[in-house]
XYZ file of C-alpha atoms in Angstrom:
352
model
C 8.478 -24.743 19.203
C 11.284 -22.580 17.904
C 9.802 -23.946 14.489
C 6.127 -22.523 14.744
C 7.022 -19.607 16.368
C 9.904 -18.263 13.557
C 7.210 -18.957 10.713
C 4.702 -16.790 12.417
C 7.250 -14.052 12.401
C 7.105 -11.533 9.437
C 9.567 -9.041 10.175
C 11.865 -8.834 7.130
C 14.538 -8.389 10.175
C 14.211 -12.206 10.591
C 13.470 -13.369 7.464
C 16.956 -12.020 6.519
C 18.841 -13.967 9.220
C 17.868 -17.519 7.224
C 18.333 -15.415 3.832
C 21.742 -13.221 4.829
C 25.211 -14.417 3.644
C 22.742 -16.462 0.387
C 22.111 -19.383 2.660
C 18.713 -18.811 0.802
C 18.440 -22.305 0.235
C 18.376 -22.983 3.997
C 15.446 -20.203 4.456
C 13.884 -21.996 1.670
C 13.932 -25.357 3.009
C 13.287 -23.606 6.665
C 9.846 -22.513 5.747
C 8.840 -25.741 3.596
C 9.712 -27.722 6.365
C 7.316 -25.472 8.376
C 4.455 -25.190 5.859
C 4.931 -29.109 5.846
C 4.431 -28.819 10.041
C 1.194 -26.446 9.819
C -0.327 -28.814 7.172
C -0.036 -31.298 9.808
C -1.369 -29.655 12.736
C -3.749 -28.420 10.269
C -2.681 -25.079 12.096
C -4.038 -22.796 8.578
C -2.714 -18.910 9.952
C 0.776 -20.902 10.476
C 1.183 -22.279 6.697
C -0.445 -18.313 5.292
C 2.614 -16.866 7.406
C 4.824 -19.266 6.036
C 3.908 -19.088 2.623
C 4.297 -15.228 2.880
C 7.289 -15.922 4.085
C 8.467 -18.278 1.284
C 7.195 -15.883 -0.916
C 9.347 -13.063 0.468
C 13.203 -14.930 0.740
C 11.798 -16.411 -3.491
C 11.535 -12.658 -3.980
C 15.151 -11.574 -2.707
C 16.370 -14.530 -4.927
C 14.546 -13.410 -8.030
C 12.959 -16.365 -8.435
C 9.715 -13.735 -9.197
C 7.430 -17.191 -10.504
C 8.449 -19.339 -7.654
C 7.536 -16.190 -5.770
C 4.136 -15.273 -7.059
C 2.867 -19.032 -7.317
C 3.619 -18.741 -2.901
C 1.712 -15.361 -1.867
C -1.223 -17.230 -4.602
C -0.653 -20.571 -2.334
C -0.709 -18.415 0.884
C -3.641 -15.433 -0.234
C -7.246 -17.772 -0.244
C -5.736 -19.262 3.479
C -5.428 -15.808 4.780
C -8.953 -15.353 3.874
C -10.224 -18.719 4.889
C -8.627 -17.362 8.220
C -10.285 -14.112 8.263
C -6.874 -12.689 8.800
C -7.033 -9.402 7.063
C -3.564 -7.628 8.639
C -2.459 -10.948 6.280
C -4.151 -10.188 2.898
C -2.741 -6.960 2.925
C 0.850 -8.230 3.362
C 0.335 -10.792 0.433
C -1.094 -7.947 -1.856
C 1.956 -5.468 -0.637
C 4.351 -8.480 -1.223
C 2.747 -8.948 -4.772
C 2.603 -5.754 -5.887
C 6.569 -4.965 -4.449
C 7.967 -8.632 -6.233
C 5.271 -6.789 -9.523
C 7.677 -3.280 -8.829
C 10.802 -5.728 -8.782
C 9.533 -6.355 -12.296
C 9.510 -3.096 -13.644
C 6.214 -4.179 -13.471
C 4.437 -0.611 -12.426
C 0.811 -0.240 -13.302
C 0.335 -3.890 -12.355
C 1.717 -2.677 -9.112
C 0.140 0.055 -8.319
C -2.619 -2.404 -8.722
C -1.900 -5.249 -5.705
C -0.429 -2.144 -3.900
C -3.889 0.077 -4.047
C -5.909 -3.418 -3.528
C -3.458 -3.775 0.249
C -4.656 -0.041 1.161
C -8.255 -0.460 0.425
C -7.149 -3.371 3.292
C -5.662 -1.010 5.354
C -8.749 1.280 4.757
C -11.078 -1.431 6.174
C -8.829 -2.232 9.211
C -8.648 1.768 10.084
C -12.288 2.006 10.125
C -12.499 -0.803 12.483
C -10.232 1.005 15.203
C -12.364 4.058 15.513
C -13.817 3.049 18.414
C -10.044 3.576 19.963
C -8.147 6.090 21.810
C -6.760 8.862 19.039
C -3.213 8.040 20.167
C -3.486 4.251 18.900
C -5.667 5.587 15.886
C -2.743 7.491 15.074
C 0.410 4.743 15.591
C -1.482 2.592 13.276
C -1.662 5.494 10.784
C 1.955 6.365 11.427
C 2.655 2.061 11.017
C 1.631 1.824 7.348
C 1.805 6.184 6.196
C 4.605 4.620 4.281
C 2.990 1.939 1.870
C -0.011 5.408 0.844
C 3.145 7.387 -0.132
C 5.097 4.365 -1.697
C 1.777 4.191 -4.099
C 1.146 8.448 -4.165
C 5.016 8.258 -5.261
C 4.376 5.642 -8.087
C 1.289 7.630 -9.221
C 3.274 10.641 -9.543
C 5.951 9.077 -11.293
C 2.740 7.927 -14.391
C 1.128 11.314 -14.564
C -1.944 9.878 -12.460
C -2.317 12.820 -10.239
C -5.674 13.097 -9.393
C -4.975 9.230 -7.540
C -2.291 10.318 -5.984
C -3.686 13.176 -4.834
C -6.940 10.562 -3.376
C -3.798 8.455 -1.830
C -3.023 11.246 0.092
C -5.643 12.614 1.570
C -6.685 9.174 3.560
C -3.546 10.203 5.189
C -4.319 13.806 5.373
C -7.914 13.541 6.663
C -6.793 15.168 10.887
C -5.045 18.027 8.842
C -7.961 19.114 6.556
C -10.124 18.386 10.107
C -8.056 21.059 11.398
C -8.280 23.394 8.782
C -11.773 23.695 8.643
C -11.789 24.106 12.675
C -14.229 20.827 13.211
C -16.350 22.519 10.502
C -16.490 19.513 8.913
C -16.954 16.587 11.515
C -17.246 13.537 8.515
C -14.547 12.972 7.292
C -14.286 9.011 7.076
C -12.313 6.213 5.968
C -13.056 5.285 2.131
C -11.530 3.147 -0.299
C -9.307 3.993 -2.987
C -11.275 3.729 -7.241
C -9.844 1.420 -9.653
C -10.523 1.488 -12.546
C -13.369 -1.246 -14.553
C -9.793 -3.242 -15.721
C -7.565 -3.114 -12.612
C -11.303 -4.176 -10.793
C -11.385 -6.889 -13.190
C -7.873 -7.960 -12.712
C -7.755 -8.607 -8.277
C -11.359 -10.064 -8.876
C -10.025 -12.770 -11.578
C -6.878 -12.926 -9.711
C -8.628 -14.042 -6.347
C -10.679 -15.979 -8.058
C -7.508 -17.940 -9.531
C -6.084 -18.189 -6.230
C -9.458 -19.772 -5.338
C -9.044 -23.035 -7.650
C -5.322 -23.360 -7.048
C -6.129 -23.427 -3.362
C -9.451 -26.164 -4.187
C -7.393 -27.948 -6.733
C -3.697 -28.553 -4.433
C -6.257 -29.449 -1.553
C -8.157 -32.243 -3.900
C -4.390 -33.036 -4.931
C -3.783 -33.771 -1.224
C -6.344 -35.098 -0.413
C -7.768 -32.698 2.033
C -10.964 -32.065 -0.057
C -12.308 -34.894 -1.123
C -13.025 -34.205 -5.109
C -14.184 -36.275 -8.050
C -12.165 -36.079 -10.867
C -14.405 -34.501 -13.329
C -14.408 -32.204 -10.424
C -10.608 -31.871 -10.719
C -11.183 -31.468 -14.596
C -13.414 -28.808 -14.562
C -11.166 -26.484 -11.843
C -7.991 -26.900 -13.935
C -10.082 -26.178 -16.815
C -11.768 -22.809 -15.335
C -8.227 -21.134 -13.603
C -6.585 -22.067 -17.498
C -10.231 -19.527 -18.705
C -9.378 -17.676 -15.979
C -5.935 -16.956 -16.023
C -5.622 -16.716 -19.705
C -8.802 -13.521 -19.576
C -6.327 -12.693 -16.572
C -3.054 -11.813 -18.671
C -4.741 -10.557 -21.263
C -6.245 -7.817 -18.726
C -2.970 -7.199 -17.945
C -1.568 -7.076 -21.535
C -3.729 -4.047 -22.037
C -3.385 -2.512 -19.120
C 0.999 -2.707 -19.769
C -0.038 -1.628 -23.349
C -1.893 1.502 -22.594
C -0.465 4.927 -22.916
C -2.681 6.957 -20.836
C -4.509 4.130 -18.395
C -8.158 4.038 -17.373
C -8.709 5.977 -14.523
C -11.726 6.396 -12.698
C -14.052 10.270 -13.076
C -11.800 12.555 -11.860
C -14.810 13.753 -9.466
C -14.806 10.580 -8.202
C -11.202 10.844 -6.846
C -11.913 14.007 -4.466
C -13.361 12.062 -1.500
C -16.130 13.646 0.797
C -13.864 15.570 3.289
C -12.074 17.108 0.431
C -15.285 18.014 -1.474
C -16.777 19.278 1.625
C -14.305 21.649 2.131
C -13.576 22.790 -1.817
C -18.019 23.454 -1.611
C -18.293 25.279 1.179
C -14.923 27.386 -0.333
C -15.895 27.336 -3.898
C -12.433 29.443 -4.782
C -10.299 27.591 -2.994
C -6.996 25.981 -4.298
C -6.053 22.884 -1.738
C -2.742 21.985 -2.360
C -0.934 18.872 -0.677
C 2.968 19.024 -0.481
C 4.595 15.308 -1.148
C 8.085 15.462 0.571
C 9.693 12.335 -1.493
C 13.888 11.174 -0.527
C 14.691 13.625 -3.338
C 12.264 15.947 -4.437
C 8.634 18.245 -3.550
C 5.901 17.545 -5.194
C 2.950 19.682 -4.852
C -0.102 18.394 -5.958
C -3.285 20.754 -6.066
C -6.687 20.161 -6.887
C -10.194 22.313 -6.706
C -13.773 22.106 -6.784
C -14.487 21.000 -10.152
C -11.738 18.227 -9.785
C -9.203 19.595 -11.379
C -5.293 19.401 -10.289
C -2.120 19.487 -11.306
C 1.056 18.430 -10.294
C 4.285 20.349 -9.872
C 8.228 19.724 -8.976
C 9.895 21.981 -6.854
C 14.048 21.525 -7.975
C 16.369 20.709 -6.239
C 14.590 20.744 -2.409
C 14.356 17.234 -0.842
C 13.709 15.545 2.432
C 16.131 16.732 4.486
C 15.281 19.848 3.241
C 12.729 20.021 4.520
C 12.569 18.356 7.683
C 15.715 21.072 8.838
C 13.951 23.706 7.644
C 10.540 22.958 9.640
C 12.495 21.750 12.401
C 13.994 25.852 12.896
C 11.167 27.414 12.305
C 9.030 25.117 15.198
C 12.185 25.992 17.700
C 12.197 29.347 16.673
C 8.193 30.329 17.471
C 7.941 27.485 19.961
C 10.921 29.594 21.884
C 8.936 32.925 21.438
C 6.240 31.213 23.207
C 8.473 30.694 25.772
C 10.531 33.640 26.527
C 9.339 35.873 23.182
C 10.085 37.112 20.746
C 12.896 40.346 20.446
C 12.914 42.487 17.340
C 16.319 40.646 16.761
C 14.779 37.407 16.466
C 12.587 38.744 13.524
C 14.551 39.082 10.832
C 15.481 34.745 11.640
C 12.073 33.921 12.221
C 11.370 35.921 8.923
C 13.952 34.245 6.455
C 12.627 30.213 7.405
C 9.409 30.946 6.981
C 9.942 32.755 3.592
C 12.290 29.599 2.248
C 9.347 27.553 4.277
C 6.585 29.718 1.459
C 9.228 29.540 -1.617
C 8.556 25.686 -1.387
C 5.549 25.332 -0.729
C 3.886 28.137 -2.914
C 6.507 28.447 -6.000
């Protein structure tokens, strides 16, 4: 029972409890054993989670090939059992693995794939209360911001704008006072090369599952079928590696059409108000970045120097406190200079 319950857990804290103090070998043995047990009792979801936890442990050890292998074995099982949250975690973990190897362009591809599945899930919870919807959004917001930050670091401002727009939908609806009512979830656009990378990766892992099941006698197969699968996997892997090389060597990654990156809700606001410039403040831990978009899909990024997340939070909290105080007890002439000072500081940061 303990083995089954722990292997279902994807909590970093629980994983660390087995991996702390350099006890990685113990963690690896534990998850390897749990995979064997889940296979024996044909508990596919538990097997997938155990494989993913094994991959996380290898990633923490910087055993990159073994980590990728574990993730690629878990992914088709998550597909098989229809566990979309598991698929999200695998793509996100692969992104983290690639990021740890400084393969930023490729990591971006997998983070995009992860968030697109999250958007599908988010679309399915539209019937839930606004509070539950918001709790889900809050829980995954860090993934969106990480992807946006990576895109900004690569100078891909329009794509980062699209990622942020998915989190800003409610703010846009509030800004237009309810006149824009069809703001919905949507996919993050992938370039043709990025799409090919994800498709070929999925084909490779599906073939890998067939081969593993065949060799473990889980699936009946002939020797000819097995050899054909090996040959197909080798061909796909070669094509995948070629795509990765072209992606990494590209000076300027082939991005989607800029107009495609301005999603429906933003587009409607900009079309209704042609002279509008939509400004997205991206508050990162060590800096503030402002993204600008117009009707033509033009985007720019302005970095505000020496402004940190704590600076913004402190000023915003103080402004909110002062305004709340005015609502409750009223403002005197003596209060106005203080309010103006905080408001001017925020204005200077957000509209430099």
